[in-house]
Amino acid sequence: MRVLLVKPHPPLPLSKFLMDFFLHLEPLELEIVAGGIPAEDEVAIIDLSFEQDPFEGLRRKLVAMQPDIVGFTGFSSQAAVVRELAVLTKATLPAAVTVVGGIHATVVPADYAIPEMDIIVRGEGGTAFREISRRFKGGLPLHAGPAILSPRDPEFAALAKADPPPYPKIEEIPLPRRDLVDRSRYFVVWTASDEKRVPTIFPRTATIRTSYGCPFKCSFCVVHHVMRGQYLQRTPEDVVDEIAQLQEDHIYFVDDENFINNERMTRIAELLLARGIRKKFISWARSDTIVRHPELFALWKKAGLSMVYVGLEAMTGERLEKLNKRTTEATNRRAVEILRELGITLHASFMLDPDFDEDDFAALKKEVKKLGGAEITFTVFSPSPGTELWEQHKHNFIKDPYVYYDCMHTILPTRLPIRRFYQHFSDLYGIVFRANPLRRNKVKFPLRELVTVISRGFKYVFALRALYKEYEPEKP
């Protein structure tokens, strides 16, 4: 059996720009799916984000490989692209079985109910694909239960409307097949360093997942709905064994929140230190976790933790309550202080509400200036498909809520004129770039990379400033 797994390209130019120049992560979800396919089968992964012409790139791969099954993943912003890729696949290889999984397929499976899509996977893909492979080889119907759906099944409509199926036991989820991609192409801009000189700020970076789910219920996040309240954790020994096998020195944890279980994360750090595994890590953490367990982050600093991504989102109690963050302004500020005291670089993420007025932007700019020496990013509040907020706002969308669901385009009306909103958005990044960690810490790196960073930074700021044009009526 031959299986081709497809990572779709980002449909919007700004998303492609960010991926090409600031952060390009390996297709870990497809590597995990590949890990569930029997070793005797031929498996390949194609990452269309690297293709000049993604559709032609896929067509060439289909013709060359002649796969029996073609599997797609995709975020909500890629749903339309995935449908087009499925149409291309059937036109090229009519007998190939098309399968789609990922977050959008899990939350809104009906969006993929087109003639060119044979199977829709809801939930965890590695174990589901293992079952699909078994059924394909046995000549059985491929759809099975609530996780593996067929749009042609008379029960499809009811199954698609039901809650997502529960995840399997953590030990049943396959380990990723990292050998199926060119690992030299994946990187993260790494601005955290205790050294005064680094060979590159675009190091090859591996990703790893140590847990699935999150016990919190932020109003804008769909994870608790997808996981149905489950929080699955790999054992410390299993995690450290995988880290030890990674060829990259830089590792990005892609868990929704790594540090929820204090004892587990303590054990992972202790094992890394005991085994002499020296890597550099980026992780996500909540501000209240940092405040409750500063000793844990001190230990992880010794184990190689370079940077922590913290979804501060806002610095006022009113907005934090609106987002159901279950944290406070004081907690956010204390978390920032703790990371600074420990010498761990902060990557703070703030959420811009389309309802922002001039005073809101002015207040946020003041807060951002106080965080000098941190990496800071901004996203526009966008309801996630599958959440209550989506249902509340779905009649107010001003752009396609899937295609433009990239957290940079607003899909909701803005209080300020749209042009003014994006002027403020770009101004925020202007402040950030002038006080980035590399500049504050006087870290030296190759001159050509300095030129690249400055050039990309300017391009990104100007691209944000011009986004308002995408909301103007088309000229006749």
Tab-separated table of C-alpha atoms in Angstrom:
chain	number	residue	atom	x	y	z
A	1	MET	CA	0.000	0.000	0.000
A	2	ARG	CA	1.262	3.478	-0.888
A	3	VAL	CA	0.214	6.493	1.191
A	4	LEU	CA	0.868	10.163	0.436
A	5	LEU	CA	0.304	12.651	3.274
A	6	VAL	CA	-0.179	16.276	2.250
A	7	LYS	CA	0.531	19.429	4.242
A	8	PRO	CA	-1.408	22.219	2.461
A	9	HIS	CA	0.090	25.601	1.756
A	10	PRO	CA	-1.152	28.758	3.538
A	11	PRO	CA	-3.695	30.488	1.278
A	12	LEU	CA	-2.926	34.090	2.284
A	13	PRO	CA	0.308	35.903	1.322
A	14	LEU	CA	0.897	37.305	4.816
A	15	SER	CA	0.707	33.837	6.385
A	16	LYS	CA	3.156	32.547	3.787
A	17	PHE	CA	5.489	35.456	4.549
A	18	LEU	CA	5.550	34.640	8.269
A	19	MET	CA	6.158	30.962	7.560
A	20	ASP	CA	8.986	31.618	5.135
A	21	PHE	CA	10.820	34.169	7.202
A	22	PHE	CA	10.044	33.829	10.933
A	23	LEU	CA	8.773	30.388	11.886
A	24	HIS	CA	8.388	27.264	9.776
A	25	LEU	CA	7.572	24.164	11.802
A	26	GLU	CA	7.774	20.587	10.625
A	27	PRO	CA	4.437	18.846	9.830
A	28	LEU	CA	4.433	16.981	13.145
A	29	GLU	CA	0.773	16.005	12.824
A	30	LEU	CA	1.491	14.163	9.571
A	31	GLU	CA	4.649	12.600	10.972
A	32	ILE	CA	2.519	11.164	13.787
A	33	VAL	CA	-0.047	9.871	11.278
A	34	ALA	CA	2.792	8.266	9.317
A	35	GLY	CA	3.966	6.628	12.524
A	36	GLY	CA	0.704	4.697	12.668
A	37	ILE	CA	1.056	3.202	9.175
A	38	PRO	CA	2.610	-0.300	9.075
A	39	ALA	CA	6.329	-0.380	8.318
A	40	GLU	CA	5.883	-2.534	5.216
A	41	ASP	CA	3.865	0.194	3.489
A	42	GLU	CA	5.337	3.038	1.433
A	43	VAL	CA	4.669	6.435	3.012
A	44	ALA	CA	5.645	9.924	1.855
A	45	ILE	CA	4.948	13.448	3.114
A	46	ILE	CA	4.783	16.469	0.820
A	47	ASP	CA	4.834	19.933	2.384
A	48	LEU	CA	3.210	22.207	-0.178
A	49	SER	CA	4.329	25.345	1.640
A	50	PHE	CA	7.698	24.893	-0.076
A	51	GLU	CA	6.230	24.628	-3.576
A	52	GLN	CA	6.245	27.604	-5.935
A	53	ASP	CA	3.065	26.178	-7.470
A	54	PRO	CA	1.465	23.967	-4.786
A	55	PHE	CA	-1.141	22.443	-7.105
A	56	GLU	CA	1.409	21.524	-9.748
A	57	GLY	CA	3.733	20.224	-7.039
A	58	LEU	CA	1.028	17.894	-5.761
A	59	ARG	CA	0.088	16.777	-9.265
A	60	ARG	CA	3.690	15.823	-10.023
A	61	LYS	CA	3.966	13.873	-6.772
A	62	LEU	CA	0.710	12.022	-7.449
A	63	VAL	CA	1.841	11.002	-10.921
A	64	ALA	CA	5.271	9.904	-9.714
A	65	MET	CA	4.145	7.977	-6.618
A	66	GLN	CA	0.715	6.658	-7.670
A	67	PRO	CA	-0.520	6.456	-4.048
A	68	ASP	CA	-3.465	4.295	-3.016
A	69	ILE	CA	-4.447	6.732	-0.254
A	70	VAL	CA	-3.922	10.499	-0.129
A	71	GLY	CA	-4.330	12.107	3.291
A	72	PHE	CA	-4.705	15.828	3.965
A	73	THR	CA	-4.494	17.866	7.137
A	74	GLY	CA	-5.443	21.517	7.537
A	75	PHE	CA	-6.467	24.401	9.753
A	76	SER	CA	-9.775	26.197	9.274
A	77	SER	CA	-8.016	28.808	7.129
A	78	GLN	CA	-6.945	26.004	4.773
A	79	ALA	CA	-10.317	24.252	4.414
A	80	ALA	CA	-11.044	25.701	0.973
A	81	VAL	CA	-7.534	24.877	-0.240
A	82	VAL	CA	-7.836	21.287	1.001
A	83	ARG	CA	-11.085	20.854	-0.924
A	84	GLU	CA	-9.372	22.119	-4.085
A	85	LEU	CA	-6.453	19.740	-3.522
A	86	ALA	CA	-8.877	16.836	-3.145
A	87	VAL	CA	-10.514	17.773	-6.455
A	88	LEU	CA	-7.074	17.824	-8.100
A	89	THR	CA	-6.234	14.442	-6.580
A	90	LYS	CA	-9.373	12.770	-7.934
A	91	ALA	CA	-8.871	14.345	-11.355
A	92	THR	CA	-5.317	12.982	-11.449
A	93	LEU	CA	-5.908	9.596	-9.769
A	94	PRO	CA	-9.634	8.771	-9.742
A	95	ALA	CA	-9.070	5.480	-7.889
A	96	ALA	CA	-7.091	7.019	-5.013
A	97	VAL	CA	-8.832	7.195	-1.645
A	98	THR	CA	-8.890	10.745	-0.270
A	99	VAL	CA	-8.810	11.280	3.496
A	100	VAL	CA	-8.841	14.515	5.491
A	101	GLY	CA	-8.131	15.114	9.165
A	102	GLY	CA	-6.961	17.933	11.393
A	103	ILE	CA	-8.633	20.523	13.564
A	104	HIS	CA	-11.185	21.726	11.001
A	105	ALA	CA	-12.226	18.210	10.030
A	106	THR	CA	-12.733	17.486	13.725
A	107	VAL	CA	-14.797	20.583	14.474
A	108	VAL	CA	-16.745	21.044	11.216
A	109	PRO	CA	-16.578	17.735	9.304
A	110	ALA	CA	-19.534	18.693	7.107
A	111	ASP	CA	-17.335	21.292	5.389
A	112	TYR	CA	-15.481	18.436	3.710
A	113	ALA	CA	-18.562	16.566	2.512
A	114	ILE	CA	-17.776	16.909	-1.187
A	115	PRO	CA	-17.799	14.180	-3.865
A	116	GLU	CA	-14.002	14.223	-4.052
A	117	MET	CA	-13.495	13.449	-0.340
A	118	ASP	CA	-13.916	9.811	0.669
A	119	ILE	CA	-13.110	9.797	4.386
A	120	ILE	CA	-13.175	12.467	7.116
A	121	VAL	CA	-11.251	11.789	10.331
A	122	ARG	CA	-12.347	13.441	13.563
A	123	GLY	CA	-9.939	13.588	16.485
A	124	GLU	CA	-6.553	11.900	16.744
A	125	GLY	CA	-5.229	10.940	13.329
A	126	GLY	CA	-2.474	8.432	14.023
A	127	THR	CA	-4.683	5.716	15.482
A	128	ALA	CA	-7.458	6.488	12.981
A	129	PHE	CA	-5.131	6.086	9.998
A	130	ARG	CA	-3.861	2.813	11.434
A	131	GLU	CA	-7.451	1.543	11.330
A	132	ILE	CA	-8.021	2.948	7.827
A	133	SER	CA	-4.933	1.077	6.624
A	134	ARG	CA	-6.169	-2.169	8.157
A	135	ARG	CA	-9.579	-1.806	6.552
A	136	PHE	CA	-8.148	-0.877	3.162
A	137	LYS	CA	-5.968	-3.978	3.085
A	138	GLY	CA	-8.833	-6.174	4.248
A	139	GLY	CA	-11.240	-4.881	1.626
A	140	LEU	CA	-13.574	-3.555	4.318
A	141	PRO	CA	-15.600	-0.320	4.284
A	142	LEU	CA	-13.182	2.391	5.368
A	143	HIS	CA	-15.533	4.351	7.618
A	144	ALA	CA	-15.915	3.146	11.190
A	145	GLY	CA	-17.563	4.667	14.245
A	146	PRO	CA	-17.556	8.343	15.237
A	147	ALA	CA	-13.908	9.013	14.314
A	148	ILE	CA	-13.756	7.779	10.692
A	149	LEU	CA	-16.661	9.167	8.668
A	150	SER	CA	-17.797	8.790	5.079
A	151	PRO	CA	-19.849	11.586	3.492
A	152	ARG	CA	-21.759	8.847	1.634
A	153	ASP	CA	-22.827	7.132	4.856
A	154	PRO	CA	-26.583	7.682	5.556
A	155	GLU	CA	-25.607	8.405	9.176
A	156	PHE	CA	-23.030	11.048	8.223
A	157	ALA	CA	-25.149	14.125	9.011
A	158	ALA	CA	-25.906	12.916	12.527
A	159	LEU	CA	-22.327	11.822	13.196
A	160	ALA	CA	-20.944	15.128	11.896
A	161	LYS	CA	-23.133	17.117	14.296
A	162	ALA	CA	-22.170	15.040	17.324
A	163	ASP	CA	-19.396	16.088	19.703
A	164	PRO	CA	-15.896	15.063	18.607
A	165	PRO	CA	-14.988	11.519	19.662
A	166	PRO	CA	-12.717	11.038	22.684
A	167	TYR	CA	-8.993	10.709	22.125
A	168	PRO	CA	-7.401	7.263	22.521
A	169	LYS	CA	-5.080	6.409	25.383
A	170	ILE	CA	-1.850	8.376	25.162
A	171	GLU	CA	0.263	5.246	24.746
A	172	GLU	CA	-1.743	4.302	21.635
A	173	ILE	CA	-0.780	7.478	19.762
A	174	PRO	CA	2.141	6.722	17.397
A	175	LEU	CA	5.542	8.346	17.608
A	176	PRO	CA	6.342	10.607	14.642
A	177	ARG	CA	8.167	9.445	11.515
A	178	ARG	CA	10.649	12.318	11.362
A	179	ASP	CA	12.639	10.672	8.579
A	180	LEU	CA	10.008	11.552	5.962
A	181	VAL	CA	10.806	15.278	5.666
A	182	ASP	CA	13.880	17.364	4.919
A	183	ARG	CA	14.600	18.517	8.457
A	184	SER	CA	17.041	21.217	7.363
A	185	ARG	CA	14.150	23.350	6.096
A	186	TYR	CA	12.354	23.873	9.421
A	187	PHE	CA	13.363	26.655	11.799
A	188	VAL	CA	12.274	29.201	14.393
A	189	VAL	CA	13.744	32.685	14.747
A	190	TRP	CA	15.624	32.253	18.017
A	191	THR	CA	16.213	35.560	19.782
A	192	ALA	CA	16.936	34.094	23.227
A	193	SER	CA	20.578	33.500	24.116
A	194	ASP	CA	22.835	33.647	27.152
A	195	GLU	CA	25.789	33.872	24.806
A	196	LYS	CA	27.220	37.067	23.369
A	197	ARG	CA	27.635	35.549	19.915
A	198	VAL	CA	25.536	32.944	18.097
A	199	PRO	CA	26.211	31.288	14.717
A	200	THR	CA	22.637	31.850	13.530
A	201	ILE	CA	19.282	33.125	14.731
A	202	PHE	CA	17.504	30.792	12.307
A	203	PRO	CA	18.519	27.428	13.797
A	204	ARG	CA	17.047	24.143	12.644
A	205	THR	CA	14.271	23.439	15.127
A	206	ALA	CA	12.401	20.245	15.959
A	207	THR	CA	8.934	20.139	17.466
A	208	ILE	CA	7.676	17.739	20.106
A	209	ARG	CA	4.329	17.189	21.794
A	210	THR	CA	4.307	15.870	25.360
A	211	SER	CA	0.596	16.262	26.090
A	212	TYR	CA	-2.779	16.675	24.411
A	213	GLY	CA	-5.488	19.031	25.626
A	214	CYS	CA	-5.778	21.729	28.262
A	215	PRO	CA	-7.938	21.847	31.426
A	216	PHE	CA	-8.702	25.543	30.950
A	217	LYS	CA	-11.563	26.974	28.897
A	218	CYS	CA	-10.509	30.286	27.402
A	219	SER	CA	-13.488	31.608	25.471
A	220	PHE	CA	-11.578	32.055	22.200
A	221	CYS	CA	-9.982	28.587	22.211
A	222	VAL	CA	-11.419	25.396	20.725
A	223	VAL	CA	-9.062	22.909	22.415
A	224	HIS	CA	-11.356	22.051	25.333
A	225	HIS	CA	-14.191	21.357	22.863
A	226	VAL	CA	-12.040	19.160	20.625
A	227	MET	CA	-10.635	17.221	23.579
A	228	ARG	CA	-13.934	17.073	25.492
A	229	GLY	CA	-12.117	17.973	28.694
A	230	GLN	CA	-9.427	15.313	28.302
A	231	TYR	CA	-5.859	16.137	29.273
A	232	LEU	CA	-3.489	13.375	28.167
A	233	GLN	CA	0.138	13.332	29.308
A	234	ARG	CA	3.085	11.289	28.111
A	235	THR	CA	5.382	9.877	30.776
A	236	PRO	CA	8.565	11.815	31.545
A	237	GLU	CA	10.692	8.851	30.492
A	238	ASP	CA	8.952	8.610	27.118
A	239	VAL	CA	9.363	12.340	26.493
A	240	VAL	CA	13.055	12.399	27.380
A	241	ASP	CA	13.755	9.326	25.260
A	242	GLU	CA	12.282	11.127	22.239
A	243	ILE	CA	14.206	14.330	22.957
A	244	ALA	CA	17.436	12.337	23.197
A	245	GLN	CA	16.863	10.972	19.697
A	246	LEU	CA	16.326	14.375	18.076
A	247	GLN	CA	19.192	15.542	15.900
A	248	GLU	CA	18.308	19.222	16.377
A	249	ASP	CA	19.745	21.260	19.267
A	250	HIS	CA	16.715	23.579	19.346
A	251	ILE	CA	13.308	22.208	20.300
A	252	TYR	CA	9.865	23.817	20.269
A	253	PHE	CA	7.259	22.246	22.565
A	254	VAL	CA	3.894	22.451	20.782
A	255	ASP	CA	1.748	21.467	23.768
A	256	ASP	CA	-1.111	23.838	24.482
A	257	GLU	CA	0.433	24.341	27.948
A	258	ASN	CA	3.482	22.354	29.035
A	259	PHE	CA	3.668	23.178	32.705
A	260	ILE	CA	0.209	22.292	34.002
A	261	ASN	CA	1.504	19.200	35.828
A	262	ASN	CA	4.271	20.479	38.087
A	263	GLU	CA	5.515	17.028	39.130
A	264	ARG	CA	5.694	15.684	35.580
A	265	MET	CA	7.601	18.671	34.224
A	266	THR	CA	9.957	18.593	37.207
A	267	ARG	CA	10.736	14.958	36.447
A	268	ILE	CA	11.338	15.687	32.739
A	269	ALA	CA	13.833	18.436	33.609
A	270	GLU	CA	15.572	16.219	36.160
A	271	LEU	CA	15.920	13.414	33.607
A	272	LEU	CA	17.328	15.783	30.983
A	273	LEU	CA	19.943	17.009	33.453
A	274	ALA	CA	20.755	13.530	34.785
A	275	ARG	CA	21.266	12.154	31.277
A	276	GLY	CA	23.352	15.124	30.179
A	277	ILE	CA	20.994	16.023	27.329
A	278	ARG	CA	21.828	19.582	26.378
A	279	LYS	CA	19.212	21.228	24.189
A	280	LYS	CA	17.586	24.644	23.985
A	281	PHE	CA	13.835	24.782	24.426
A	282	ILE	CA	10.882	27.046	23.700
A	283	SER	CA	7.644	26.328	25.526
A	284	TRP	CA	4.191	27.727	26.206
A	285	ALA	CA	3.014	28.484	29.758
A	286	ARG	CA	0.223	30.359	31.495
A	287	SER	CA	1.146	33.353	33.614
A	288	ASP	CA	-0.516	31.887	36.710
A	289	THR	CA	1.509	28.673	36.297
A	290	ILE	CA	4.721	30.714	36.294
A	291	VAL	CA	3.661	32.605	39.421
A	292	ARG	CA	2.643	29.435	41.295
A	293	HIS	CA	5.805	27.512	40.427
A	294	PRO	CA	8.794	29.826	39.907
A	295	GLU	CA	11.080	27.069	41.207
A	296	LEU	CA	9.973	24.841	38.324
A	297	PHE	CA	11.017	27.442	35.767
A	298	ALA	CA	14.323	27.950	37.590
A	299	LEU	CA	14.954	24.213	37.202
A	300	TRP	CA	13.987	24.321	33.544
A	301	LYS	CA	16.350	27.235	32.980
A	302	LYS	CA	19.139	24.861	34.036
A	303	ALA	CA	17.726	22.211	31.680
A	304	GLY	CA	17.896	24.563	28.693
A	305	LEU	CA	14.641	26.536	28.621
A	306	SER	CA	15.453	29.651	26.585
A	307	MET	CA	12.090	31.249	25.984
A	308	VAL	CA	8.530	30.953	27.260
A	309	TYR	CA	5.533	31.933	25.165
A	310	VAL	CA	2.920	33.445	27.466
A	311	GLY	CA	-0.536	34.364	26.257
A	312	LEU	CA	-0.865	37.489	28.371
A	313	GLU	CA	-3.615	38.571	25.920
A	314	ALA	CA	-4.420	41.728	27.919
A	315	MET	CA	-3.207	43.715	30.907
A	316	THR	CA	-6.575	44.789	32.261
A	317	GLY	CA	-8.867	42.719	34.440
A	318	GLU	CA	-11.913	43.570	32.356
A	319	ARG	CA	-10.489	42.174	29.125
A	320	LEU	CA	-8.976	39.123	30.826
A	321	GLU	CA	-12.375	38.327	32.306
A	322	LYS	CA	-14.018	38.747	28.907
A	323	LEU	CA	-11.639	36.127	27.493
A	324	ASN	CA	-12.232	33.806	30.471
A	325	LYS	CA	-8.471	33.620	31.025
A	326	ARG	CA	-8.925	32.982	34.758
A	327	THR	CA	-5.925	35.122	35.537
A	328	THR	CA	-5.367	38.730	36.598
A	329	GLU	CA	-3.391	41.800	35.635
A	330	ALA	CA	-1.252	41.395	38.773
A	331	THR	CA	-0.519	37.767	37.906
A	332	ASN	CA	0.546	38.730	34.392
A	333	ARG	CA	2.913	41.376	35.713
A	334	ARG	CA	4.426	39.044	38.298
A	335	ALA	CA	4.978	36.325	35.672
A	336	VAL	CA	6.898	38.812	33.539
A	337	GLU	CA	9.072	39.720	36.537
A	338	ILE	CA	9.802	36.074	37.388
A	339	LEU	CA	10.949	35.202	33.887
A	340	ARG	CA	13.121	38.304	33.801
A	341	GLU	CA	14.693	37.411	37.176
A	342	LEU	CA	15.423	33.880	35.955
A	343	GLY	CA	16.990	35.046	32.705
A	344	ILE	CA	14.360	33.335	30.564
A	345	THR	CA	13.284	35.367	27.547
A	346	LEU	CA	9.595	36.216	27.464
A	347	HIS	CA	7.549	35.907	24.304
A	348	ALA	CA	4.369	37.772	25.176
A	349	SER	CA	1.269	37.433	23.055
A	350	PHE	CA	-1.439	40.100	23.138
A	351	MET	CA	-4.880	39.964	21.596
A	352	LEU	CA	-6.250	42.981	19.743
A	353	ASP	CA	-10.001	43.294	20.059
A	354	PRO	CA	-11.746	44.661	16.944
A	355	ASP	CA	-13.632	46.790	19.466
A	356	PHE	CA	-10.440	48.678	20.415
A	357	ASP	CA	-10.627	52.464	20.339
A	358	GLU	CA	-7.809	55.021	20.363
A	359	ASP	CA	-7.437	54.825	24.153
A	360	ASP	CA	-7.171	51.029	24.086
A	361	PHE	CA	-4.356	51.120	21.557
A	362	ALA	CA	-2.582	53.896	23.462
A	363	ALA	CA	-2.754	51.881	26.685
A	364	LEU	CA	-1.440	48.752	24.984
A	365	LYS	CA	1.465	50.655	23.433
A	366	LYS	CA	2.473	51.829	26.924
A	367	GLU	CA	2.404	48.263	28.212
A	368	VAL	CA	4.462	47.023	25.285
A	369	LYS	CA	7.148	49.638	25.911
A	370	LYS	CA	7.412	48.429	29.517
A	371	LEU	CA	8.212	44.934	28.264
A	372	GLY	CA	11.348	45.994	26.398
A	373	GLY	CA	13.689	43.070	25.862
A	374	ALA	CA	10.875	40.610	25.233
A	375	GLU	CA	9.625	39.054	22.043
A	376	ILE	CA	6.073	40.292	21.538
A	377	THR	CA	3.442	39.300	19.024
A	378	PHE	CA	-0.135	40.375	18.445
A	379	THR	CA	-3.182	38.575	17.159
A	380	VAL	CA	-6.619	39.878	16.295
A	381	PHE	CA	-9.427	38.354	18.330
A	382	SER	CA	-11.189	35.868	16.065
A	383	PRO	CA	-13.805	33.367	17.256
A	384	SER	CA	-12.728	29.776	16.623
A	385	PRO	CA	-15.093	27.453	14.748
A	386	GLY	CA	-16.718	25.165	17.272
A	387	THR	CA	-16.779	27.664	20.151
A	388	GLU	CA	-19.710	29.505	21.703
A	389	LEU	CA	-18.159	32.775	20.560
A	390	TRP	CA	-18.349	31.558	16.971
A	391	GLU	CA	-22.079	31.021	17.366
A	392	GLN	CA	-22.480	34.451	18.946
A	393	HIS	CA	-20.611	36.298	16.193
A	394	LYS	CA	-21.239	34.263	13.050
A	395	HIS	CA	-23.830	36.706	11.724
A	396	ASN	CA	-21.388	39.626	12.049
A	397	PHE	CA	-18.459	38.346	9.991
A	398	ILE	CA	-17.163	40.853	7.445
A	399	LYS	CA	-14.746	38.458	5.689
A	400	ASP	CA	-14.776	34.747	4.960
A	401	PRO	CA	-14.370	33.411	8.533
A	402	TYR	CA	-12.327	30.434	7.365
A	403	VAL	CA	-10.016	31.833	4.697
A	404	TYR	CA	-9.220	34.894	6.810
A	405	TYR	CA	-8.956	33.033	10.102
A	406	ASP	CA	-5.226	33.700	10.479
A	407	CYS	CA	-5.418	35.952	13.565
A	408	MET	CA	-4.030	38.879	11.584
A	409	HIS	CA	-7.091	39.682	9.504
A	410	THR	CA	-10.091	40.773	11.500
A	411	ILE	CA	-13.225	38.873	10.573
A	412	LEU	CA	-15.368	41.124	12.786
A	413	PRO	CA	-16.248	44.811	12.355
A	414	THR	CA	-13.815	47.245	13.962
A	415	ARG	CA	-14.846	50.205	16.078
A	416	LEU	CA	-12.164	52.367	14.488
A	417	PRO	CA	-12.025	52.822	10.727
A	418	ILE	CA	-10.349	49.693	9.369
A	419	ARG	CA	-7.419	51.689	8.009
A	420	ARG	CA	-6.798	53.277	11.403
A	421	PHE	CA	-7.038	49.890	13.137
A	422	TYR	CA	-4.236	48.479	10.986
A	423	GLN	CA	-2.137	51.614	11.395
A	424	HIS	CA	-2.145	50.948	15.131
A	425	PHE	CA	-1.497	47.240	14.549
A	426	SER	CA	1.617	47.977	12.492
A	427	ASP	CA	2.766	50.685	14.928
A	428	LEU	CA	2.801	48.107	17.721
A	429	TYR	CA	5.254	45.975	15.783
A	430	GLY	CA	7.377	49.031	15.117
A	431	ILE	CA	7.737	49.435	18.888
A	432	VAL	CA	8.512	45.742	19.337
A	433	PHE	CA	11.222	45.558	16.689
A	434	ARG	CA	13.082	48.483	18.230
A	435	ALA	CA	13.406	46.675	21.583
A	436	ASN	CA	13.837	43.007	20.674
A	437	PRO	CA	15.862	40.675	22.948
A	438	LEU	CA	18.861	40.447	20.617
A	439	ARG	CA	19.235	44.204	20.564
A	440	ARG	CA	18.710	44.628	24.297
A	441	ASN	CA	21.139	41.808	25.169
A	442	LYS	CA	23.678	42.907	22.536
A	443	VAL	CA	23.901	39.426	21.051
A	444	LYS	CA	26.095	39.263	17.954
A	445	PHE	CA	25.082	37.160	14.968
A	446	PRO	CA	25.993	37.085	11.251
A	447	LEU	CA	25.686	40.439	9.485
A	448	ARG	CA	23.738	38.915	6.596
A	449	GLU	CA	21.120	37.723	9.089
A	450	LEU	CA	20.909	41.197	10.625
A	451	VAL	CA	20.166	42.594	7.176
A	452	THR	CA	17.589	39.841	6.646
A	453	VAL	CA	15.845	40.533	9.962
A	454	ILE	CA	15.671	44.280	9.361
A	455	SER	CA	14.370	43.782	5.834
A	456	ARG	CA	11.745	41.245	6.894
A	457	GLY	CA	10.671	43.364	9.832
A	458	PHE	CA	10.042	46.388	7.628
A	459	LYS	CA	8.200	44.271	5.070
A	460	TYR	CA	5.947	42.804	7.740
A	461	VAL	CA	5.114	46.185	9.272
A	462	PHE	CA	4.262	47.650	5.871
A	463	ALA	CA	2.217	44.562	4.949
A	464	LEU	CA	0.165	44.931	8.125
A	465	ARG	CA	-0.326	48.620	7.490
A	466	ALA	CA	-1.721	47.841	4.033
A	467	LEU	CA	-4.109	45.078	5.126
A	468	TYR	CA	-7.000	47.532	5.200
A	469	LYS	CA	-6.974	47.478	1.399
A	470	GLU	CA	-8.279	43.907	1.471
A	471	TYR	CA	-11.477	45.222	3.058
A	472	GLU	CA	-12.162	47.892	0.459
A	473	PRO	CA	-14.954	47.215	-2.051
A	474	GLU	CA	-13.714	45.885	-5.352
A	475	LYS	CA	-13.690	48.467	-8.094
A	476	PRO	CA	-16.096	47.746	-10.971
